[in-house]
mmCIF file of C-alpha atoms in Angstrom:
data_model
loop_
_atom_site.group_PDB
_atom_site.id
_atom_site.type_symbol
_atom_site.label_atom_id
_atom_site.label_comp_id
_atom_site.label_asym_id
_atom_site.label_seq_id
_atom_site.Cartn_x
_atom_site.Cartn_y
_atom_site.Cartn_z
ATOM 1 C CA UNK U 1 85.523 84.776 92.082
ATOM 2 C CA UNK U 2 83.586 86.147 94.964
ATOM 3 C CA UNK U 3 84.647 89.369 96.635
ATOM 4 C CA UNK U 4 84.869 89.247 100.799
ATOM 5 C CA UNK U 5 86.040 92.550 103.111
ATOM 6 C CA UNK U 6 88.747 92.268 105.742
ATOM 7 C CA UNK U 7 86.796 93.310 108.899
ATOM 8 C CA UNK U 8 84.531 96.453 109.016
ATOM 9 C CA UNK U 9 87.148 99.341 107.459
ATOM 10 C CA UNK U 10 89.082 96.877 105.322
ATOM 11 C CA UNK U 11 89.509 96.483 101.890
ATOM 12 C CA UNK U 12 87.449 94.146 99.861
ATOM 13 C CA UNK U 13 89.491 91.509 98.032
ATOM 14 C CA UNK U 14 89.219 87.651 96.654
ATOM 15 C CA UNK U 15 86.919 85.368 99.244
ATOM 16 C CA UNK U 16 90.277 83.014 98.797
ATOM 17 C CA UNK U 17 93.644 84.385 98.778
ATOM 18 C CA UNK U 18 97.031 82.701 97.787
ATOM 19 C CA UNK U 19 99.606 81.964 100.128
ATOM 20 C CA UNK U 20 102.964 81.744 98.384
ATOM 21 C CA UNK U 21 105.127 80.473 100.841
ATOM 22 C CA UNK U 22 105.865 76.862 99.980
ATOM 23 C CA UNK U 23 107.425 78.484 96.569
ATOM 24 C CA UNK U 24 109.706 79.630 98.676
ATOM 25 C CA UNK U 25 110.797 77.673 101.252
ATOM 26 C CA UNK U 26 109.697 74.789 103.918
ATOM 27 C CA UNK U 27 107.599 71.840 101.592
ATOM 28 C CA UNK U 28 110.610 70.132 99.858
ATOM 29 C CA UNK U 29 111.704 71.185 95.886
ATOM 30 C CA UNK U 30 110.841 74.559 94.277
ATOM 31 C CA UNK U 31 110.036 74.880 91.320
ATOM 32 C CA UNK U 32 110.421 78.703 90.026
ATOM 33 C CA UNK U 33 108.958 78.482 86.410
ATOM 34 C CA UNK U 34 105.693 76.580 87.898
ATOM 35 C CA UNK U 35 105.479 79.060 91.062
ATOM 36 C CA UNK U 36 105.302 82.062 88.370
ATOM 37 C CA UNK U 37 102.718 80.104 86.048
ATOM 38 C CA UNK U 38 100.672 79.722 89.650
ATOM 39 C CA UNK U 39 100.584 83.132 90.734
ATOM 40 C CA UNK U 40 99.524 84.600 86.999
ATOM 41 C CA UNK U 41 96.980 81.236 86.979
ATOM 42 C CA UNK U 42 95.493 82.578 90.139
ATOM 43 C CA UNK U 43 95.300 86.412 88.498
ATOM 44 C CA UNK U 44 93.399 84.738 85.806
ATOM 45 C CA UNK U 45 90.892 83.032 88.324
ATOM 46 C CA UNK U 46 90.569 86.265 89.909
ATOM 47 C CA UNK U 47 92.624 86.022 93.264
ATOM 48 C CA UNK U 48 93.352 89.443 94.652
ATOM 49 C CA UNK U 49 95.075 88.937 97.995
ATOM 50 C CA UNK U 50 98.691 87.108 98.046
ATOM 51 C CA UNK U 51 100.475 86.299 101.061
ATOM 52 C CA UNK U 52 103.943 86.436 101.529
ATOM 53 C CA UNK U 53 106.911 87.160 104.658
ATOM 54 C CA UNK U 54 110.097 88.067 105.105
ATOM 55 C CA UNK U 55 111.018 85.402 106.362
ATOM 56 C CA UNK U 56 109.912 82.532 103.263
ATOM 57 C CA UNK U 57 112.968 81.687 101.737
ATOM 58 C CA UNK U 58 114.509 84.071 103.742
ATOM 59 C CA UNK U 59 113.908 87.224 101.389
ATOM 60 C CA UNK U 60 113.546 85.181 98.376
ATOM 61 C CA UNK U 61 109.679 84.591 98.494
ATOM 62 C CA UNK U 62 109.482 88.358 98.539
ATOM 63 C CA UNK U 63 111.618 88.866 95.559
ATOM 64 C CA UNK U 64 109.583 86.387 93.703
ATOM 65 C CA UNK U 65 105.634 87.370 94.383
ATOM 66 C CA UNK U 66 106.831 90.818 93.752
ATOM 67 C CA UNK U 67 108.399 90.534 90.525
ATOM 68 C CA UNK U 68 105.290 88.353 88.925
ATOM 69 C CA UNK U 69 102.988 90.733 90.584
ATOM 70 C CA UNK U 70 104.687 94.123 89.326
ATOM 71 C CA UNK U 71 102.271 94.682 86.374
ATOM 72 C CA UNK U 72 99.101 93.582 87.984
ATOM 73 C CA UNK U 73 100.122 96.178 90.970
ATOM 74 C CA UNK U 74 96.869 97.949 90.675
ATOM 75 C CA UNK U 75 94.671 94.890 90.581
ATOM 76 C CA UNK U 76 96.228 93.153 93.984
ATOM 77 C CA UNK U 77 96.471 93.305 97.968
ATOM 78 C CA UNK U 78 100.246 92.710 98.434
ATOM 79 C CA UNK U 79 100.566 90.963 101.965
ATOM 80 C CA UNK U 80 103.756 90.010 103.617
ATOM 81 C CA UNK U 81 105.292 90.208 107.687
ATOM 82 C CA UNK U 82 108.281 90.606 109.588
ATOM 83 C CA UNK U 83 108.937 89.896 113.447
ATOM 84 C CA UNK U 84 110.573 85.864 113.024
ATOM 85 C CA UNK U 85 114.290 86.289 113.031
ATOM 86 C CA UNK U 86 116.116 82.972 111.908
ATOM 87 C CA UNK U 87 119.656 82.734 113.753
ATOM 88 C CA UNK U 88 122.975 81.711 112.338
ATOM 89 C CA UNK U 89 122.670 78.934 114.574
ATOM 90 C CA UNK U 90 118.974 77.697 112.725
ATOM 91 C CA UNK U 91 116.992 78.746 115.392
ATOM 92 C CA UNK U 92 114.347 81.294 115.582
ATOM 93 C CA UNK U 93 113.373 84.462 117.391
ATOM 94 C CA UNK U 94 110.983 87.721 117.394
ATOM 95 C CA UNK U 95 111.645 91.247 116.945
ATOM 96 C CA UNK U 96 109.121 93.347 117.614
ATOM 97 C CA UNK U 97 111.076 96.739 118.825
ATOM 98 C CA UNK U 98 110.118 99.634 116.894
ATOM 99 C CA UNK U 99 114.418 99.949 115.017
ATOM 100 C CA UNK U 100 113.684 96.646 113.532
ATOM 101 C CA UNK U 101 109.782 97.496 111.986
ATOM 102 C CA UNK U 102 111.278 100.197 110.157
ATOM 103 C CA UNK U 103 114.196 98.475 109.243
ATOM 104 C CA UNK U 104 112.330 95.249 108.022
ATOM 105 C CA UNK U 105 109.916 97.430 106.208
ATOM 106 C CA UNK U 106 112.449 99.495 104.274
ATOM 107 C CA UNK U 107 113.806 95.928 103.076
ATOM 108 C CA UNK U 108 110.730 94.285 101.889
ATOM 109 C CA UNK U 109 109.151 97.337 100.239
ATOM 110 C CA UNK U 110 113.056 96.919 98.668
ATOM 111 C CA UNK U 111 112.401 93.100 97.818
ATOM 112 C CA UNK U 112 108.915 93.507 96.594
ATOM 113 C CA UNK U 113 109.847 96.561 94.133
ATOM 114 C CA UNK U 114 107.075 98.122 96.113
ATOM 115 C CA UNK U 115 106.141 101.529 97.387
ATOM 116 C CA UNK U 116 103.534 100.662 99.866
ATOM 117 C CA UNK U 117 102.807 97.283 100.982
ATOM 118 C CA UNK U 118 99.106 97.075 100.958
ATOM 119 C CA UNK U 119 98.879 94.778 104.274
ATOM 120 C CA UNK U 120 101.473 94.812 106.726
ATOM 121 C CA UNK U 121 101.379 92.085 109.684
ATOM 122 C CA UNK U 122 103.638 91.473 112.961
ATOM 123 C CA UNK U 123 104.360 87.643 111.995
ATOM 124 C CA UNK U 124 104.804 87.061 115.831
ATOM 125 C CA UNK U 125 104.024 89.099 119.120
ATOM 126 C CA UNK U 126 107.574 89.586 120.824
ATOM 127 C CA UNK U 127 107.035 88.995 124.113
ATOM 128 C CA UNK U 128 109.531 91.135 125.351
ATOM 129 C CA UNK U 129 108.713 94.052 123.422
ATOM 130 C CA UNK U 130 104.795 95.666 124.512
ATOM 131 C CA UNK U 131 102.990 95.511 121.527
ATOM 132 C CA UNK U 132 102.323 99.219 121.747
ATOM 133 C CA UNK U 133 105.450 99.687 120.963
ATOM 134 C CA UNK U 134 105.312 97.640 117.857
ATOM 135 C CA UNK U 135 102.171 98.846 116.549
ATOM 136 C CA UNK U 136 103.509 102.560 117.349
ATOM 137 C CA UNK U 137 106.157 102.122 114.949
ATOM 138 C CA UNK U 138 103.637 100.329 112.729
ATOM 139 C CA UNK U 139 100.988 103.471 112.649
ATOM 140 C CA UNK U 140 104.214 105.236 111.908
ATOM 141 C CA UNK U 141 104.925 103.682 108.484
ATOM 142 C CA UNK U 142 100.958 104.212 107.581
ATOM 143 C CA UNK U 143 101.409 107.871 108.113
ATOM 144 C CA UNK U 144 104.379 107.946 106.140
ATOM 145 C CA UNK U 145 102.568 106.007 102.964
ATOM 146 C CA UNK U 146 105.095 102.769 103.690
ATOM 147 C CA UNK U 147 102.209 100.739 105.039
ATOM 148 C CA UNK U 148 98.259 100.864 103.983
ATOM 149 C CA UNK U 149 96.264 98.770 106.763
ATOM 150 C CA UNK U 150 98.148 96.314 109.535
ATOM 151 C CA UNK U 151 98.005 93.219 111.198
ATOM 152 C CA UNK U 152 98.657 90.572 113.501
ATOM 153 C CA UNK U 153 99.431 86.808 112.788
ATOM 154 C CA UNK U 154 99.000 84.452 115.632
ATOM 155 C CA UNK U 155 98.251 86.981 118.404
ATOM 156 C CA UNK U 156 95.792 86.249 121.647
ATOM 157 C CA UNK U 157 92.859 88.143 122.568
ATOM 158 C CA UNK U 158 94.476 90.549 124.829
ATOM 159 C CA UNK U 159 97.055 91.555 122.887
ATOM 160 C CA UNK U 160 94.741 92.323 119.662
ATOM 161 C CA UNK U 161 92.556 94.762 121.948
ATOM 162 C CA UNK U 162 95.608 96.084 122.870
ATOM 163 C CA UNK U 163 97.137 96.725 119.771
ATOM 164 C CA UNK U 164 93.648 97.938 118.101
ATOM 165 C CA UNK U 165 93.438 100.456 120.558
ATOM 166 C CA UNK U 166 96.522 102.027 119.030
ATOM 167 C CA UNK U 167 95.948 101.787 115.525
ATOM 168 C CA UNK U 168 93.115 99.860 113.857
ATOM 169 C CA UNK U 169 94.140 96.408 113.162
ATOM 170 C CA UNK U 170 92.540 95.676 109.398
ATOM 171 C CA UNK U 171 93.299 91.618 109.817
ATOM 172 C CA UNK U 172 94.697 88.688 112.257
ATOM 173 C CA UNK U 173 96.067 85.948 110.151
ATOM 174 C CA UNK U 174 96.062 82.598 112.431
ATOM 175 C CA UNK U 175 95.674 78.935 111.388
ATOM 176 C CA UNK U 176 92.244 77.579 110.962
ATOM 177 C CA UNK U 177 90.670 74.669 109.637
ATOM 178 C CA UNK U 178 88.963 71.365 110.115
ATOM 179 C CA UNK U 179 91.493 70.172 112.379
ATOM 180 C CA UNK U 180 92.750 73.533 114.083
ATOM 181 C CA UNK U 181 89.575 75.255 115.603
ATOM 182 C CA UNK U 182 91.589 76.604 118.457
ATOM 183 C CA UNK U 183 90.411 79.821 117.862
ATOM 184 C CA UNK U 184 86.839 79.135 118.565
ATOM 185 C CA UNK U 185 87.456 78.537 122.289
ATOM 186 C CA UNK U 186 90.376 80.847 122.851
ATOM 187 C CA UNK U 187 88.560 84.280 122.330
ATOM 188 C CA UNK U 188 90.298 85.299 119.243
ATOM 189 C CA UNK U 189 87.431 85.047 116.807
ATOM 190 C CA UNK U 190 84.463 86.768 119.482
ATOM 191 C CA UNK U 191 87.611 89.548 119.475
ATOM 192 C CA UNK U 192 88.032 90.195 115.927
ATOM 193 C CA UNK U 193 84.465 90.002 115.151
ATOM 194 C CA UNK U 194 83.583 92.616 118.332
ATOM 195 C CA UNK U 195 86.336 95.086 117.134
ATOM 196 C CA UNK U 196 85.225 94.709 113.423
ATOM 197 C CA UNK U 197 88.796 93.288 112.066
ATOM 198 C CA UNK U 198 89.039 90.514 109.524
ATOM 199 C CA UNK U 199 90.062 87.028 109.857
ATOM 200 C CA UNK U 200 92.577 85.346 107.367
ATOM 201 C CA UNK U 201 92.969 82.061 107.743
ATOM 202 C CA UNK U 202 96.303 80.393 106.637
ATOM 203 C CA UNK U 203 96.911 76.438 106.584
ATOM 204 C CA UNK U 204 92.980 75.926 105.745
ATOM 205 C CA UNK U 205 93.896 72.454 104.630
ATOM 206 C CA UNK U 206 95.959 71.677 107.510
ATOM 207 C CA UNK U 207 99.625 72.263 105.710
ATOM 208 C CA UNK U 208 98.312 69.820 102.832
ATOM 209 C CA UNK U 209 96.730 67.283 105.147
ATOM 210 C CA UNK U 210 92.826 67.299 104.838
ATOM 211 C CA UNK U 211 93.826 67.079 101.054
ATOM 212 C CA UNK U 212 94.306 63.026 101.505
ATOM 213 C CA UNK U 213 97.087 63.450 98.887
ATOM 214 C CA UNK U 214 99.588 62.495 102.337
ATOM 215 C CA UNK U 215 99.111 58.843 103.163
ATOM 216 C CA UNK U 216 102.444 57.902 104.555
ATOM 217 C CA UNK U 217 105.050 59.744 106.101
ATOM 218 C CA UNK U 218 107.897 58.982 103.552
ATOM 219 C CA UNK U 219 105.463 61.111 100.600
ATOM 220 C CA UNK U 220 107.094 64.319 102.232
ATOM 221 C CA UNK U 221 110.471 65.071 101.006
ATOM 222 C CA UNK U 222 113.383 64.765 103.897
ATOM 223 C CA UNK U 223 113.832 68.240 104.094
ATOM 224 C CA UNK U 224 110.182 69.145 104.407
ATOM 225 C CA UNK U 225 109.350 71.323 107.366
ATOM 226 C CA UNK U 226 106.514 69.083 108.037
ATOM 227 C CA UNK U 227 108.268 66.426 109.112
ATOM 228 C CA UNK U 228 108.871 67.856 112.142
ATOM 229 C CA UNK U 229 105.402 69.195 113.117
ATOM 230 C CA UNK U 230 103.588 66.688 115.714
ATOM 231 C CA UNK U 231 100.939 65.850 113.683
ATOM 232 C CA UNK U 232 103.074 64.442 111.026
ATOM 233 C CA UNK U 233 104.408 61.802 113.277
ATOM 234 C CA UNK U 234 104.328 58.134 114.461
ATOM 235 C CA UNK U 235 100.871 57.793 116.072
ATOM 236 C CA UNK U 236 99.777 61.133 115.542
ATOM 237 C CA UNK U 237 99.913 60.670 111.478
ATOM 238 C CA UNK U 238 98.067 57.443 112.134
ATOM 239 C CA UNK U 239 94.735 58.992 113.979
ATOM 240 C CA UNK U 240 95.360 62.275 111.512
ATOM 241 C CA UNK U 241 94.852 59.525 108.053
ATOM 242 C CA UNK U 242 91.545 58.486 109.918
ATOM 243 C CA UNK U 243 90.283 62.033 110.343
ATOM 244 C CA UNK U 244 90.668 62.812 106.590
ATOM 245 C CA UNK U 245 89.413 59.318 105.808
ATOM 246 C CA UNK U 246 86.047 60.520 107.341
ATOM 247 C CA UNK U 247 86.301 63.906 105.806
ATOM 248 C CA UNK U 248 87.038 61.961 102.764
ATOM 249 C CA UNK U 249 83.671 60.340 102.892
ATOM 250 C CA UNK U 250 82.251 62.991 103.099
ATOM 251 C CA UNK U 251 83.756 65.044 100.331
ATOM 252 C CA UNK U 252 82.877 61.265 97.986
ATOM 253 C CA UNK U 253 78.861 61.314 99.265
ATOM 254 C CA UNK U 254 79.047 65.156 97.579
ATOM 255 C CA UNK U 255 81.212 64.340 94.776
ATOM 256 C CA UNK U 256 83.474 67.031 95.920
ATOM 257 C CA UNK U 257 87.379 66.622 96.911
ATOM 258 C CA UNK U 258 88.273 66.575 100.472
ATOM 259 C CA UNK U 259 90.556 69.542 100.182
ATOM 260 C CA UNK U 260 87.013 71.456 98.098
ATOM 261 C CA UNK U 261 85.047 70.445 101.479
ATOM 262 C CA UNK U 262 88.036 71.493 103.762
ATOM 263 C CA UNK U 263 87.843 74.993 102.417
ATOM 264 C CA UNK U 264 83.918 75.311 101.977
ATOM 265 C CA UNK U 265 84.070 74.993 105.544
ATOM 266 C CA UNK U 266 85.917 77.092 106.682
ATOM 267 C CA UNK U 267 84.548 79.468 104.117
ATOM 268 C CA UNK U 268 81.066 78.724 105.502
ATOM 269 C CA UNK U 269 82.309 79.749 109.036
ATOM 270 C CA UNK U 270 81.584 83.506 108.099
ATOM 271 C CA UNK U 271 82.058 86.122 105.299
ATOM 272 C CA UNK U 272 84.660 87.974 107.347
ATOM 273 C CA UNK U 273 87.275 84.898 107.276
ATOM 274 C CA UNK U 274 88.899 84.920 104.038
ATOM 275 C CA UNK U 275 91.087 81.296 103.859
ATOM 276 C CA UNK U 276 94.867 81.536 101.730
ATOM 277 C CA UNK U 277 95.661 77.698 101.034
ATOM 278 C CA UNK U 278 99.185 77.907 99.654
ATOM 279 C CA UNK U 279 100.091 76.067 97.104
ATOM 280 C CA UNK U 280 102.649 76.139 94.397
ATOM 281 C CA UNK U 281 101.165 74.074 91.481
ATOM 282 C CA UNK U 282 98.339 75.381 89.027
ATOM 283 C CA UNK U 283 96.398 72.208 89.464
ATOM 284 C CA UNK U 284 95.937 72.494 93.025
ATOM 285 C CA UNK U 285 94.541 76.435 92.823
ATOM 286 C CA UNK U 286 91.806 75.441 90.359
ATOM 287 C CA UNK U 287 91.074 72.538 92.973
ATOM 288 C CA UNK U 288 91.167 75.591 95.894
ATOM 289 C CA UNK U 289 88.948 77.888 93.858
ATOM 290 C CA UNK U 290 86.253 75.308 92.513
ATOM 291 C CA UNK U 291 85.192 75.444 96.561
ATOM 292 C CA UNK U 292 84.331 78.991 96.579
ATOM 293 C CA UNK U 293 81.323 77.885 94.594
ATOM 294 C CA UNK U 294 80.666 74.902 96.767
ATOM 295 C CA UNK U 295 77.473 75.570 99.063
ATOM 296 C CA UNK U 296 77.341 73.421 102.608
ATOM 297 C CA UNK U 297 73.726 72.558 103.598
ATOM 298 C CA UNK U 298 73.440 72.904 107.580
ATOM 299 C CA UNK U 299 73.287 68.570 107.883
ATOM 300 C CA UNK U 300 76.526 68.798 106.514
ATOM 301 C CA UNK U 301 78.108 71.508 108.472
ATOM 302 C CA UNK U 302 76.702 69.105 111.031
ATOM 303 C CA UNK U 303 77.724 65.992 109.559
ATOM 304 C CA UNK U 304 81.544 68.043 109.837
ATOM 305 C CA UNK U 305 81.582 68.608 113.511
ATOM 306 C CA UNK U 306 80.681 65.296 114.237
ATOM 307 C CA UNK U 307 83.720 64.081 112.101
ATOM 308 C CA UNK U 308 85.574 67.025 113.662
ATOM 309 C CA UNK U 309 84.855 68.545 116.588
ATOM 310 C CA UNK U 310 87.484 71.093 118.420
ATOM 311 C CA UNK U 311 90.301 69.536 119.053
ATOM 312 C CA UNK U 312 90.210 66.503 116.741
ATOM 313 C CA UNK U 313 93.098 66.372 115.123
ATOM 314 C CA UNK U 314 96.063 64.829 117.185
ATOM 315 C CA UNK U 315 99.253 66.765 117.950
ATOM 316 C CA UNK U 316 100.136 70.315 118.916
ATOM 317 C CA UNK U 317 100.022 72.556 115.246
ATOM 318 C CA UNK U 318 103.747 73.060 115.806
ATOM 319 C CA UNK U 319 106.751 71.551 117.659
ATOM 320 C CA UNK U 320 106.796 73.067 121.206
ATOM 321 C CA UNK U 321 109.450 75.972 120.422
ATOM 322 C CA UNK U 322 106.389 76.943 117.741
ATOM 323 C CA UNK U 323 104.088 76.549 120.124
ATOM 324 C CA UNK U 324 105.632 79.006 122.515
ATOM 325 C CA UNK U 325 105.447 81.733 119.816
ATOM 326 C CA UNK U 326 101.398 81.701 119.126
ATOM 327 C CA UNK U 327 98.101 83.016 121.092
ATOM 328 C CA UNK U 328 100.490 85.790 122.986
#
């Protein structure tokens, strides 16, 4: 496994973390025994960074990466967020106000059978809270040993400057792949890159997409979260299966899978972005790692944004209430 750092004061970790959130929660059945086997197969292929939140299960995603993790505490970068609130009533909401940072901390570090979690991110800017404010409380649990580096997930340009200028931001984790480049046009990545903070990409095969392993609506499970993102639907899913298809050709021509080309790109887009596919099967991570070693000549980083350019993919990345809550 190669090493990358997260931005210029950052610790160095895995060039491919692990999100763990679909063990949890959101992509139809769980399955505990293979989640476990997962996580200690991705210790063995030398994955150091694992992503979890409060909010993945709820709680429950927490409970689980930190119980596998426990003996390997030494070895790994413990990740996880708070700010999404889900309501009685199913829907969602941010807290940002400095009460509920401590308060959510105290109860993952709790969850995680932690002391310090090693990266701590606002899951969502609340827009009704500054994000001084926030990251005040944030720098607060770093000087008390609660906290070891921060960071943002889905914040805009303006509000990361912000927020650095209070205490350095180590990482923004926002979704980028093949067919969600927003960030390239948006000023988020010129940001990070000027203020020296690392980029973690989550969703780097578009939530299981750019795999090709989805051909028809009806392979998600009815309670998948997916079938309510945009993409996922009616016309949408139709231009989405001839996107991969392309990307699929691709992948063939360099007898490579289209997920392995997926995540050599975005891999390629920089040693500071450091991609965290989830997944929550063994045979999948060995597919995920086998790209690190995968090496993209410049014709076919061209070849790529022919096939797809900014804004390729058809849909919004979430449903518009989702939408409201990113790039703030």
């Amino acid at each position: 496994m190669q090493k990358r750092r997260l931005g210029q004061q950052g610790p160095t970790v895995s060039s491919l973390g692990l999100g763990c959130m679909g063990m949890s929660d959101f992509y139809g059945e769980r399955d505990e025994q293979e989640s476990v086997a997962t996580i200690h197969r991705g210790l063995e292929l030398g994955i150091t960074l694992f992503d979890t939140a409060d909010i993945y299960g709820p709680h429950t995603n927490e409970e689980l990466v930190g119980r596998v993790l426990k003996p390997h505490r030494d070895k790994v970068m413990i990740a996880t967020k708070f700010g999404i609130v889900r309501n009685e009533d199913g829907s969602r909401s941010v807290n940002g106000r400095p009460e509920y940072v401590r308060a959510a901390c105290d109860a993952s570090l709790k969850r995680l059978g932690i002391e310090m979690i090693d990266l701590y991110y606002q899951h969502r800017v609340d827009p009704n809270t500054p994000i001084e404010e926030t990251v005040g409380a944030m720098a607060e649990l770093v000087k008390q040993g609660k906290v070891r580096y921060l960071g943002l997930s889905e914040a805009g340009a303006k509000t990361i400057r912000r927020a650095h200028a209070v205490h350095p931001i180590t990482a923004v984790q926002s979704e980028y792949s093949l067919w969600s480049r927003d960030h390239e046009d948006d000023g988020v990545l010129p940001t990070v890159r000027e203020l020296g903070i690392g980029f973690v990409a989550y969703s780097p095969l578009g939530r299981g997409f750019l795999t090709g392993q989805i051909r028809k609506p009806s392979d998600l499970a009815p309670d998948d979260w997916r079938n309510s993102s945009p993409r996922f639907q009616g016309e949408n899913f139709r231009k989405n299966l001839d996107l991969v298809s392309k990307i699929k050709e691709l992948a063939d021509k360099k007898r490579v899978k289209a997920s392995q080309l997926a995540l050599a790109w975005v891999l390629a887009q920089g040693d500071d972005i450091v991609p965290i596919p989830g997944t929550k099967r063994r045979t999948y991570l060995e597919e995920n790692v086998a790209a690190v070693e995968i090496k993209l000549t410049e014709d076919d980083l061209a070849a790529l944004d022919v096939i797809a350019p900014r804004g390729a993919a058809a849909g919004e990345r979430y449903p518009q209430a989702g939408m409201q809550m990113v790039n703030l």
